[in-house]
PDB file of N, CA, C and O in Angstrom:
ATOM      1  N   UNK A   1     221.609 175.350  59.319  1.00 47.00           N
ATOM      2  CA  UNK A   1     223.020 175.437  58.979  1.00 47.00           C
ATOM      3  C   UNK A   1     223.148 175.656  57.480  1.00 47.00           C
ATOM      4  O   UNK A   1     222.292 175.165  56.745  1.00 47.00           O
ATOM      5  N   UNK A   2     224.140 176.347  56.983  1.00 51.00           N
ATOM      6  CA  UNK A   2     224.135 176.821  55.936  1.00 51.00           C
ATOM      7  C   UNK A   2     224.915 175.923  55.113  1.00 51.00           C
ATOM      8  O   UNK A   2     225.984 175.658  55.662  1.00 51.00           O
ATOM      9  N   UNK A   3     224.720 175.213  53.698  1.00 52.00           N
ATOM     10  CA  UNK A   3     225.575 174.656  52.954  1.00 52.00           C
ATOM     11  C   UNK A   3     226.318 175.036  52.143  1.00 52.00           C
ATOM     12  O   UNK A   3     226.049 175.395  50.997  1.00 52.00           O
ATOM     13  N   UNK A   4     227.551 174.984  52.777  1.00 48.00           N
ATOM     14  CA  UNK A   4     228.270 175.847  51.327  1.00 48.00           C
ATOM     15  C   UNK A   4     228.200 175.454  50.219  1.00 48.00           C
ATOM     16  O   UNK A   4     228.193 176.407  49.441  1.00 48.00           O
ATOM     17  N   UNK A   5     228.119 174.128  49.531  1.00 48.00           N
ATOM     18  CA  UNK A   5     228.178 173.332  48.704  1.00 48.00           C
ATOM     19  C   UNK A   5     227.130 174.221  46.850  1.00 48.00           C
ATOM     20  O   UNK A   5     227.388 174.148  45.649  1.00 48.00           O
ATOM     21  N   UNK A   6     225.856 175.026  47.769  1.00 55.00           N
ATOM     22  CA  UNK A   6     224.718 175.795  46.853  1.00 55.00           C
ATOM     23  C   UNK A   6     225.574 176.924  47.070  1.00 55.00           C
ATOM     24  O   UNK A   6     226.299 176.444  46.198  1.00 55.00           O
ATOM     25  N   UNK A   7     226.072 177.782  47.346  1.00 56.00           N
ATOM     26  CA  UNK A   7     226.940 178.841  46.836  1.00 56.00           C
ATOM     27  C   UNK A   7     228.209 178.731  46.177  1.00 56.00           C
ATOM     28  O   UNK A   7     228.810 177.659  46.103  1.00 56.00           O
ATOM     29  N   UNK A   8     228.626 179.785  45.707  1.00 58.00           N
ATOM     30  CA  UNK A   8     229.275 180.155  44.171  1.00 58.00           C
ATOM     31  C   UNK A   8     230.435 179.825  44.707  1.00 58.00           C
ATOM     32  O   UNK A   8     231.215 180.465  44.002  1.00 58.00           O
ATOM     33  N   UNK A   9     231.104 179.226  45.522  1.00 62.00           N
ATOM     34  CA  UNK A   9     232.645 179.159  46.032  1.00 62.00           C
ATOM     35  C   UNK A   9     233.318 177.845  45.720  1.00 62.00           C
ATOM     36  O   UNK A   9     234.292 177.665  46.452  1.00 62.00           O
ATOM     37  N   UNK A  10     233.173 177.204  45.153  1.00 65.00           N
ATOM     38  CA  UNK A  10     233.428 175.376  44.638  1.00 65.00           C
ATOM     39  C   UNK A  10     234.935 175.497  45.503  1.00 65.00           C
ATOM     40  O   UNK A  10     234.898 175.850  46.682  1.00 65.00           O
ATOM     41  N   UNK A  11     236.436 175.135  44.745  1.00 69.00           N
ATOM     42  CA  UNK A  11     237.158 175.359  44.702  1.00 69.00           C
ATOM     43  C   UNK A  11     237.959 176.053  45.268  1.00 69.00           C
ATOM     44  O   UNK A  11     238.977 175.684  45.854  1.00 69.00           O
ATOM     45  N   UNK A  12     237.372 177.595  45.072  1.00 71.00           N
ATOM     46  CA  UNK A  12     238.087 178.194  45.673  1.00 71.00           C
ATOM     47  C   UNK A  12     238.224 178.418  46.570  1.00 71.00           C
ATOM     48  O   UNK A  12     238.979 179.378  46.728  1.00 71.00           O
ATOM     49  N   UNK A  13     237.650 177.769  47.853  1.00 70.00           N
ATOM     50  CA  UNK A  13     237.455 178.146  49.193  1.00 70.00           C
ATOM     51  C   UNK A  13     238.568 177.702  50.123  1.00 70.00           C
ATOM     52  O   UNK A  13     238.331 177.649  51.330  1.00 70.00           O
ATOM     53  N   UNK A  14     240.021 177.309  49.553  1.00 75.00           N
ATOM     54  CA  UNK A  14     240.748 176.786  50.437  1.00 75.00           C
ATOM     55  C   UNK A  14     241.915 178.321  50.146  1.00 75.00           C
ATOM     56  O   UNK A  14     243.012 178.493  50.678  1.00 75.00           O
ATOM     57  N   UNK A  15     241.553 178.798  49.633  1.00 78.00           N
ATOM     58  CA  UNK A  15     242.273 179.695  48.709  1.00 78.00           C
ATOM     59  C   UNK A  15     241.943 181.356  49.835  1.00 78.00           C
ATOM     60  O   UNK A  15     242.836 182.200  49.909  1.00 78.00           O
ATOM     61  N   UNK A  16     240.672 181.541  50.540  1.00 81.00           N
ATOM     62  CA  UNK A  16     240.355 181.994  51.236  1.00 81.00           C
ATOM     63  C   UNK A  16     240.276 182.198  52.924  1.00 81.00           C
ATOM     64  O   UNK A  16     239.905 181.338  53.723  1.00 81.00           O
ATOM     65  N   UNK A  17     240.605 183.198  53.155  1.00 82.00           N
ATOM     66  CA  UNK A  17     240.087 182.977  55.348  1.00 82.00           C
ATOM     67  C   UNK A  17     238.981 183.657  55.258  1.00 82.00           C
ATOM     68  O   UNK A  17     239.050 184.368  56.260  1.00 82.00           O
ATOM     69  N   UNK A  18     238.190 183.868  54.829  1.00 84.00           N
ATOM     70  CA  UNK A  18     236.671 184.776  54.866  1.00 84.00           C
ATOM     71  C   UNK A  18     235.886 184.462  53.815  1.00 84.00           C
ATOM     72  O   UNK A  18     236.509 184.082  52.823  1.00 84.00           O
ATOM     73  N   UNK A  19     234.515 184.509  53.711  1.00 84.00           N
ATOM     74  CA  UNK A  19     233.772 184.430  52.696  1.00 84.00           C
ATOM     75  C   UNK A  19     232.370 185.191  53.177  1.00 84.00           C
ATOM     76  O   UNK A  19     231.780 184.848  54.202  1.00 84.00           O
ATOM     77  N   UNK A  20     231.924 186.231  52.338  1.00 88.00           N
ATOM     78  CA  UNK A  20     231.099 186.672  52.922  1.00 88.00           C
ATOM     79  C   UNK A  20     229.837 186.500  51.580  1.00 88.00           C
ATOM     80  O   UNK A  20     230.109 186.851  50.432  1.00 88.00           O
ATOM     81  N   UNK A  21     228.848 186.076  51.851  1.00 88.00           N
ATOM     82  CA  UNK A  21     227.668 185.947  50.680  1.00 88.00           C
ATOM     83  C   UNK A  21     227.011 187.101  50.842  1.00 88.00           C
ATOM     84  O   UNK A  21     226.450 187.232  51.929  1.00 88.00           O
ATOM     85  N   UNK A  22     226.900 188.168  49.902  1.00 92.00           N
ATOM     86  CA  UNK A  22     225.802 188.805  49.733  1.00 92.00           C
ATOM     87  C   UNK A  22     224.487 188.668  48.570  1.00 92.00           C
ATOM     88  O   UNK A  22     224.926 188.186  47.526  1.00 92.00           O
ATOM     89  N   UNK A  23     223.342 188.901  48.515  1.00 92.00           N
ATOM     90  CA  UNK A  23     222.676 188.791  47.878  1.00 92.00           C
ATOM     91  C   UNK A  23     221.316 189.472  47.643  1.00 92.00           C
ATOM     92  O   UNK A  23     220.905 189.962  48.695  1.00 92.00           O
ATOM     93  N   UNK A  24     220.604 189.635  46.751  1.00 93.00           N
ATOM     94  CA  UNK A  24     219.522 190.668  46.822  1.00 93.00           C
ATOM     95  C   UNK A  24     218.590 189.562  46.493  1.00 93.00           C
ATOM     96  O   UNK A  24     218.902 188.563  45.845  1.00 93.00           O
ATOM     97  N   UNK A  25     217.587 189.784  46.920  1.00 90.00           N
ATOM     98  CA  UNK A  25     215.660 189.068  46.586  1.00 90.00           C
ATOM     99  C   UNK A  25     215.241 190.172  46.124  1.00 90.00           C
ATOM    100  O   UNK A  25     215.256 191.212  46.782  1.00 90.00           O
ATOM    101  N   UNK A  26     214.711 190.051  44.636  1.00 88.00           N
ATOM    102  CA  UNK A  26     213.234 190.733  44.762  1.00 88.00           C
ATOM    103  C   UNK A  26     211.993 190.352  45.077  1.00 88.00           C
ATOM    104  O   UNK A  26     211.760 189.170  44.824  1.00 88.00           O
ATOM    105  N   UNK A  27     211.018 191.044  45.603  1.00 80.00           N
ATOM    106  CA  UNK A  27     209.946 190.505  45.612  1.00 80.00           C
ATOM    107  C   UNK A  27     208.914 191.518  45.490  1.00 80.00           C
ATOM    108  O   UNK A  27     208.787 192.431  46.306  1.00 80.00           O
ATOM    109  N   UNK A  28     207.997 191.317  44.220  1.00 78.00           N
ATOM    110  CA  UNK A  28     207.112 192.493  43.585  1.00 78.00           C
ATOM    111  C   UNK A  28     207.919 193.545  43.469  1.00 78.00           C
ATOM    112  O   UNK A  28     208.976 193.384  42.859  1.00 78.00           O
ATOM    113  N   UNK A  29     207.570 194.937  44.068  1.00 83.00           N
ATOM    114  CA  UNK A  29     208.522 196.055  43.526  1.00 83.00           C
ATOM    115  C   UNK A  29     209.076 196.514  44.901  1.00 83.00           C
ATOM    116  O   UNK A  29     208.809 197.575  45.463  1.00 83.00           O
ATOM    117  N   UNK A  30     209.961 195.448  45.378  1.00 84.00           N
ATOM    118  CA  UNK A  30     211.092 195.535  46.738  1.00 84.00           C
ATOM    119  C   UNK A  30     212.249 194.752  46.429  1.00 84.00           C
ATOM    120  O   UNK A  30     212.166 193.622  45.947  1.00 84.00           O
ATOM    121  N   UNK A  31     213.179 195.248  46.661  1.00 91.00           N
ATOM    122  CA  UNK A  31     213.942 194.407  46.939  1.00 91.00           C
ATOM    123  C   UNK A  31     215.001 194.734  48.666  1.00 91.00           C
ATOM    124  O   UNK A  31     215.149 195.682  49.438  1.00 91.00           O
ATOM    125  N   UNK A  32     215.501 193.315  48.558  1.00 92.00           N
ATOM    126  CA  UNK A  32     216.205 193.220  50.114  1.00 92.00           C
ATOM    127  C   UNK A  32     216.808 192.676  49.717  1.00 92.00           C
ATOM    128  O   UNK A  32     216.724 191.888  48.775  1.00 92.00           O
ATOM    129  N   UNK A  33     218.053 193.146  50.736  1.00 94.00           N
ATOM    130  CA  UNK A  33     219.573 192.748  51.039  1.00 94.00           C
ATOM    131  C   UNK A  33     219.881 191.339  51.600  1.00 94.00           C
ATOM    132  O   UNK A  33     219.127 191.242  52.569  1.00 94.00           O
ATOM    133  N   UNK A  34     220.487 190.374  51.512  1.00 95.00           N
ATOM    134  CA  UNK A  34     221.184 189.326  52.296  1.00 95.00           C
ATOM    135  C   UNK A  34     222.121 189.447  52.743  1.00 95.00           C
ATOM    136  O   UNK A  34     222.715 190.245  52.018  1.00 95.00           O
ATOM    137  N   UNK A  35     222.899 189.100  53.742  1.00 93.00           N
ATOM    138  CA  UNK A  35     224.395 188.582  54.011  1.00 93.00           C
ATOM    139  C   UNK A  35     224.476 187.051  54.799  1.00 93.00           C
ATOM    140  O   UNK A  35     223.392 186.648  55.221  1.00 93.00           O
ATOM    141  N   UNK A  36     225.299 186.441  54.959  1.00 91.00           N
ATOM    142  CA  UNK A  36     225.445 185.301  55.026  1.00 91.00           C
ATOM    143  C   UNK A  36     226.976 185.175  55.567  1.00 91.00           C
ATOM    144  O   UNK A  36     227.639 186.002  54.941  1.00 91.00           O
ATOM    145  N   UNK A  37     227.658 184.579  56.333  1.00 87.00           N
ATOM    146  CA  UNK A  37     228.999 184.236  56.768  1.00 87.00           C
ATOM    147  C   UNK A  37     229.044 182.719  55.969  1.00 87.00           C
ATOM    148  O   UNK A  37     228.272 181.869  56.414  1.00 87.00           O
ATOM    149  N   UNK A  38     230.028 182.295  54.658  1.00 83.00           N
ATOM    150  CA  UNK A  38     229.918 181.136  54.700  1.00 83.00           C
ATOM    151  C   UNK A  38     231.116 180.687  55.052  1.00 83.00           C
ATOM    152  O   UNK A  38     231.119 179.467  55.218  1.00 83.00           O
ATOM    153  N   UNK A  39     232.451 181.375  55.282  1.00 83.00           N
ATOM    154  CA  UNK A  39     233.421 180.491  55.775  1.00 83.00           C
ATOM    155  C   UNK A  39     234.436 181.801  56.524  1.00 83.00           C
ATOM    156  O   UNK A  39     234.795 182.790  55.885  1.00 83.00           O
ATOM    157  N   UNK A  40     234.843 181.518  58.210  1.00 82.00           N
ATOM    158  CA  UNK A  40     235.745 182.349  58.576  1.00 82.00           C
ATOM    159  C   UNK A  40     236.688 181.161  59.379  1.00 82.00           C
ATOM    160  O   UNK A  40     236.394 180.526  60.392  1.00 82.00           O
ATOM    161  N   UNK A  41     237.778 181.110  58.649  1.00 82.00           N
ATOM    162  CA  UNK A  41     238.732 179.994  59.052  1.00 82.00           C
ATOM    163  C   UNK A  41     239.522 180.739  60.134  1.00 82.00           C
ATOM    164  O   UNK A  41     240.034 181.858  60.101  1.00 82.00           O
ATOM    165  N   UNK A  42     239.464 179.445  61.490  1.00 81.00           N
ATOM    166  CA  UNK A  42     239.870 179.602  62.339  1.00 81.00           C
ATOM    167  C   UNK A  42     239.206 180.246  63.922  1.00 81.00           C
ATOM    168  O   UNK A  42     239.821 180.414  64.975  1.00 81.00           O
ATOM    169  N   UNK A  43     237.562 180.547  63.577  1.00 80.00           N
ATOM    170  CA  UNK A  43     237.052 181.323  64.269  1.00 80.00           C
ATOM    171  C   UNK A  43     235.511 180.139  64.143  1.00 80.00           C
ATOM    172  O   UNK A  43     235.354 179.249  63.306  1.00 80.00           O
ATOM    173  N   UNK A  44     234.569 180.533  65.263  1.00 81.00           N
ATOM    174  CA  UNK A  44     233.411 179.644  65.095  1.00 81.00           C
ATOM    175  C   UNK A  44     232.457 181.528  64.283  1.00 81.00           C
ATOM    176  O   UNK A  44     232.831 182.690  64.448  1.00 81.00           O
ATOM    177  N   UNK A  45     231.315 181.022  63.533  1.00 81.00           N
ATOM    178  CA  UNK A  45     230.577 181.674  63.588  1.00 81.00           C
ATOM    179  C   UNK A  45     229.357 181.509  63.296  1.00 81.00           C
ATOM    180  O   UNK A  45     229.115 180.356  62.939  1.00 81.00           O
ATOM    181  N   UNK A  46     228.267 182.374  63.307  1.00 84.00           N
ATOM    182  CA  UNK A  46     226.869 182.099  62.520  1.00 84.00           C
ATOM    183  C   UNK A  46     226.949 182.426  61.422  1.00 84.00           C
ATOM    184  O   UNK A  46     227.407 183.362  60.768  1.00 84.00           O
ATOM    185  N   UNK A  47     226.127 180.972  61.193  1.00 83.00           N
ATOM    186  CA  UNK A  47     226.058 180.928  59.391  1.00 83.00           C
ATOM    187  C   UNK A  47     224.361 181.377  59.254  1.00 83.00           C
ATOM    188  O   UNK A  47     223.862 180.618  58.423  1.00 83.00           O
ATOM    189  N   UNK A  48     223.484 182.199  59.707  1.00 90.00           N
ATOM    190  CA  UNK A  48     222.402 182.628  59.759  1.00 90.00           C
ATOM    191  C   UNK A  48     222.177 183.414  59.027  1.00 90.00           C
ATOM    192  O   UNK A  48     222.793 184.430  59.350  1.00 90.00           O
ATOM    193  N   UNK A  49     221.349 183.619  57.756  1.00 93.00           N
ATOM    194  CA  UNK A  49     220.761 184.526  56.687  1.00 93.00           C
ATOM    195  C   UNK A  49     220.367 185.741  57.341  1.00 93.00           C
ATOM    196  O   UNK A  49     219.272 185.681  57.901  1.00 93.00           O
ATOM    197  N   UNK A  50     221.179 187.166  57.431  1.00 94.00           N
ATOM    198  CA  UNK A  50     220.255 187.949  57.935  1.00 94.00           C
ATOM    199  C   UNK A  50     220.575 189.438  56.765  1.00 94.00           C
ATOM    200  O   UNK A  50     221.545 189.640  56.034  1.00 94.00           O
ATOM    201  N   UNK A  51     219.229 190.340  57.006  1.00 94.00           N
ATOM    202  CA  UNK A  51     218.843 191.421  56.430  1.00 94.00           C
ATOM    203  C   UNK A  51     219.841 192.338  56.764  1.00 94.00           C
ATOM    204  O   UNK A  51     220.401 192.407  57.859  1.00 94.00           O
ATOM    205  N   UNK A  52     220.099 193.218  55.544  1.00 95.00           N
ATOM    206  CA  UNK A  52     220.864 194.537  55.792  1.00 95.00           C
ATOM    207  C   UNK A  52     220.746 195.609  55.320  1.00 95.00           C
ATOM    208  O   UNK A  52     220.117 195.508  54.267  1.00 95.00           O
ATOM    209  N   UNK A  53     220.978 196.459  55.502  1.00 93.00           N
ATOM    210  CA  UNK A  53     220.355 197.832  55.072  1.00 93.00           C
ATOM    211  C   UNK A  53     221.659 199.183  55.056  1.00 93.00           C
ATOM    212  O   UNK A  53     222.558 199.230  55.896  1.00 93.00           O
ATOM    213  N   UNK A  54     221.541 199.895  54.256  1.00 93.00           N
ATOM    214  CA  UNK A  54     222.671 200.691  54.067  1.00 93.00           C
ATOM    215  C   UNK A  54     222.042 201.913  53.974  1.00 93.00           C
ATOM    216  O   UNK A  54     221.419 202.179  52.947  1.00 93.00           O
ATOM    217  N   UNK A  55     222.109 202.734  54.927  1.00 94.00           N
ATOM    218  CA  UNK A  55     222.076 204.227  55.055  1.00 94.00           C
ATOM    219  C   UNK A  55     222.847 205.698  55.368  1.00 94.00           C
ATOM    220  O   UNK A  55     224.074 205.781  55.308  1.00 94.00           O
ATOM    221  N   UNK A  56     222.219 206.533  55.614  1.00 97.00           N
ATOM    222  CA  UNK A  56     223.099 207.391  56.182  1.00 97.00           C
ATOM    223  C   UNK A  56     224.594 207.406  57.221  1.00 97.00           C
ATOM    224  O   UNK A  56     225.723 207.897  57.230  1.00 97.00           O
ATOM    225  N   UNK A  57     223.681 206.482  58.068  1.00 95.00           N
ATOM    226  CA  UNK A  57     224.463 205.733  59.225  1.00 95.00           C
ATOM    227  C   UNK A  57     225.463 204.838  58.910  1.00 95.00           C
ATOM    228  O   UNK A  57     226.492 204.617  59.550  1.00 95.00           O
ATOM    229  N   UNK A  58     225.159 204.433  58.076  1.00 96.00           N
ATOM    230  CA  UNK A  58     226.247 203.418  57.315  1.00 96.00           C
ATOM    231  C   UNK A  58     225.460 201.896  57.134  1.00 96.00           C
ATOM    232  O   UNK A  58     224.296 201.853  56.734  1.00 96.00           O
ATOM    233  N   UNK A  59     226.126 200.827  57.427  1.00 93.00           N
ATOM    234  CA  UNK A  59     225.548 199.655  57.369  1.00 93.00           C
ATOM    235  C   UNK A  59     224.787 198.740  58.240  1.00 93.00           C
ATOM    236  O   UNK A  59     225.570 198.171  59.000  1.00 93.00           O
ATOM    237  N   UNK A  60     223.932 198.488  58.368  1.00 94.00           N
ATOM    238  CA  UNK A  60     223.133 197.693  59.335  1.00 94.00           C
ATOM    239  C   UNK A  60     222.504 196.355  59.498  1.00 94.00           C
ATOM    240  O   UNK A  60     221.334 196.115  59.203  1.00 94.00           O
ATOM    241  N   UNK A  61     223.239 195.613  59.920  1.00 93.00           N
ATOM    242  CA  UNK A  61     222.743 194.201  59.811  1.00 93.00           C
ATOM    243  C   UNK A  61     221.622 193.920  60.977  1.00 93.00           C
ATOM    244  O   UNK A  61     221.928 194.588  61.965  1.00 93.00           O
ATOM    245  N   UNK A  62     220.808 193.401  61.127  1.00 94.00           N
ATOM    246  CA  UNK A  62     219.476 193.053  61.773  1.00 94.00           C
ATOM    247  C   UNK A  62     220.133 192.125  62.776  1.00 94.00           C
ATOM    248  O   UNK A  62     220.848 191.244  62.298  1.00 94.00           O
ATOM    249  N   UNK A  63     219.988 192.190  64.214  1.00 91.00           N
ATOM    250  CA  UNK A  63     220.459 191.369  65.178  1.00 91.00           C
ATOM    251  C   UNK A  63     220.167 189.935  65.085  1.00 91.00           C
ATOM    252  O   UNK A  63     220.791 189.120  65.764  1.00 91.00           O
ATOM    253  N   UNK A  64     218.942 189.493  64.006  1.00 91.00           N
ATOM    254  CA  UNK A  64     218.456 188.287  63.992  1.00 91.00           C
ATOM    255  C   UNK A  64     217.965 187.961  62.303  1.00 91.00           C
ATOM    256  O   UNK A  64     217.917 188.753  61.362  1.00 91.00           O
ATOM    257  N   UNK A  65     217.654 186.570  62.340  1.00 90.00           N
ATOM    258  CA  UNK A  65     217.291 186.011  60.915  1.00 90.00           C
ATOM    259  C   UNK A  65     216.037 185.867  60.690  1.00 90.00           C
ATOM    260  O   UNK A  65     215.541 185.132  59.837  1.00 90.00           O
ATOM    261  N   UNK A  66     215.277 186.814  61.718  1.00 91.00           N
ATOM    262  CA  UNK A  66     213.499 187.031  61.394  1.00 91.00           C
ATOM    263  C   UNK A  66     213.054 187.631  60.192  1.00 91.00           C
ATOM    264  O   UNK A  66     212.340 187.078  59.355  1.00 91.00           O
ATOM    265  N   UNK A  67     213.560 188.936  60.131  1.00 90.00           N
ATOM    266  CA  UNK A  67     213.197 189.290  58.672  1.00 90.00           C
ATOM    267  C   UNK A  67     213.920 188.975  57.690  1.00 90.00           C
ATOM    268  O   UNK A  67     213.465 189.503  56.675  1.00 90.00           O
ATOM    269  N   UNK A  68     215.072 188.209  57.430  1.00 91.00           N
ATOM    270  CA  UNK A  68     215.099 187.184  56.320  1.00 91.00           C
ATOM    271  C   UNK A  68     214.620 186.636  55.909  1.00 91.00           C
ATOM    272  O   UNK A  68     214.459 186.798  54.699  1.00 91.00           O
ATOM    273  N   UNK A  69     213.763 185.115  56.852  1.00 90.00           N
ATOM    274  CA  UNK A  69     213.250 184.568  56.843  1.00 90.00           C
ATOM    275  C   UNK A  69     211.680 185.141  56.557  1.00 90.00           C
ATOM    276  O   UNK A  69     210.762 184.396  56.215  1.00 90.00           O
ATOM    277  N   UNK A  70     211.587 186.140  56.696  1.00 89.00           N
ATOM    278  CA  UNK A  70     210.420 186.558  56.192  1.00 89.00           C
ATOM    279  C   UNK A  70     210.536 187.029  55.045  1.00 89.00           C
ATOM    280  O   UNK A  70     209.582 186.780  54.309  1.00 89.00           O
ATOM    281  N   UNK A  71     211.614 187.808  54.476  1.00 87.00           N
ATOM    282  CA  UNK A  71     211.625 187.917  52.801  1.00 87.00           C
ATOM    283  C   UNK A  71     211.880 186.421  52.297  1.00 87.00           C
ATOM    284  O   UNK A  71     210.864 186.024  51.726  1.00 87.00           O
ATOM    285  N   UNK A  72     212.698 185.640  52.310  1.00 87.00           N
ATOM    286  CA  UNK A  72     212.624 184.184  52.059  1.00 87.00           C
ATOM    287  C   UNK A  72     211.595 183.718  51.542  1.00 87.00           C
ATOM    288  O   UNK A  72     211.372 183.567  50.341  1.00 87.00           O
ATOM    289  N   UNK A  73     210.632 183.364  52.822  1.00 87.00           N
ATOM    290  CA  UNK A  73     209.197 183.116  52.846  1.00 87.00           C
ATOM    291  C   UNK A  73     208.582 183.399  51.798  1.00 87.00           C
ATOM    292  O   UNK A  73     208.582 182.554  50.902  1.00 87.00           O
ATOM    293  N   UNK A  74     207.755 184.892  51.568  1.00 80.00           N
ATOM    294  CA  UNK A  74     207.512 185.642  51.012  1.00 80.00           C
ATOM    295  C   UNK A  74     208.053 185.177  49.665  1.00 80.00           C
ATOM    296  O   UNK A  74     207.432 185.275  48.607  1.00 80.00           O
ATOM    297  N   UNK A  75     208.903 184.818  49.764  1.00 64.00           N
ATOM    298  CA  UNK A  75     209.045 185.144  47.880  1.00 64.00           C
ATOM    299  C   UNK A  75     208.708 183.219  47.616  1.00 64.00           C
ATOM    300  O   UNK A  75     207.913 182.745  46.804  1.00 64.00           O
ATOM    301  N   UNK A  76     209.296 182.711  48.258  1.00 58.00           N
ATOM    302  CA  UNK A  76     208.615 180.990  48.049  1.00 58.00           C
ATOM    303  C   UNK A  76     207.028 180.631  48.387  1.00 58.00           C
ATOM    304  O   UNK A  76     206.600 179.692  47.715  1.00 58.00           O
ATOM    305  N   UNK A  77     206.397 181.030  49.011  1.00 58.00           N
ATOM    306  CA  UNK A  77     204.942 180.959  48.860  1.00 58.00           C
ATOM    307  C   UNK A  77     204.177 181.700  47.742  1.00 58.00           C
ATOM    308  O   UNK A  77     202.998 181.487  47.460  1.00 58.00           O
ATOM    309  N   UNK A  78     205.134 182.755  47.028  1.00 56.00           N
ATOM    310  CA  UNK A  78     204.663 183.163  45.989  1.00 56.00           C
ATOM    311  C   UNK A  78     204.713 182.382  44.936  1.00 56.00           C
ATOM    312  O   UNK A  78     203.701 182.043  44.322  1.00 56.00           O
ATOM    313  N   UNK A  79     205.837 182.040  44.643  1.00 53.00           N
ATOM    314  CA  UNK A  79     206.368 180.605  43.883  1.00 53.00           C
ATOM    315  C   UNK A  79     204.952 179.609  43.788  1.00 53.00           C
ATOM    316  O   UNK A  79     204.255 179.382  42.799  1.00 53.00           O
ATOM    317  N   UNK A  80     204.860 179.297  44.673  1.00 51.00           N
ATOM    318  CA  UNK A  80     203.896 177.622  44.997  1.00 51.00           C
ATOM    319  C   UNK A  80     202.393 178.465  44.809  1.00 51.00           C
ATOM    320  O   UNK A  80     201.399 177.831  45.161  1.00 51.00           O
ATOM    321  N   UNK A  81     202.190 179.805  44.292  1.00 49.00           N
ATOM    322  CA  UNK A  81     200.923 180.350  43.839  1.00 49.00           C
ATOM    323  C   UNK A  81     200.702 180.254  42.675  1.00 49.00           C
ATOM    324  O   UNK A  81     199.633 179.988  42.125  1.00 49.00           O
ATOM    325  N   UNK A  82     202.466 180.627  41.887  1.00 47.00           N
ATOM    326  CA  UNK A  82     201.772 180.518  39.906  1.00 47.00           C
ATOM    327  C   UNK A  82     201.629 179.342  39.979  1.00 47.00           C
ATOM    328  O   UNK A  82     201.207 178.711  39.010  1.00 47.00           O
TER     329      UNK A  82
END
């Protein structure tokens, strides 16, 4: 479950009906997309970290939080190496 409390929204979140987190990781010479649902008032939803990608096609979010969790990963086991 996702805490809103570590994202950038303090305050202002009563002020809002949507909140959408985006965010980039690098890792070595990649980087990847995040999105995140952290608040849709009035509606249930997943608050699940998942990958996205923007192409020709337009925008593409990954049906699942596997390869998030694998850029995630990836960049925190690198961490606990230096």
């Amino acid at each position: 479950k996702v805490d809103s409390t570590h994202y950038p929204i303090g305050e202002f979140s009563p002020f809002f009906e949507n909140i959408v987190y985006l965010r980039y990781v690098e890792d070595l010479s990649q980087v990847s997309r995040l999105i995140t649902i952290l608040k849709m008032r009035g509606n249930s939803h997943d608050s699940s970290i998942r990958e996205f990608s923007i192409n020709e096609h337009g925008l593409h979010v990954e049906p699942n939080s596997f390869s998030a969790d694998l850029v995630l990963n990836s960049k925190s086991s690198k961490k606990d190496d230096l």
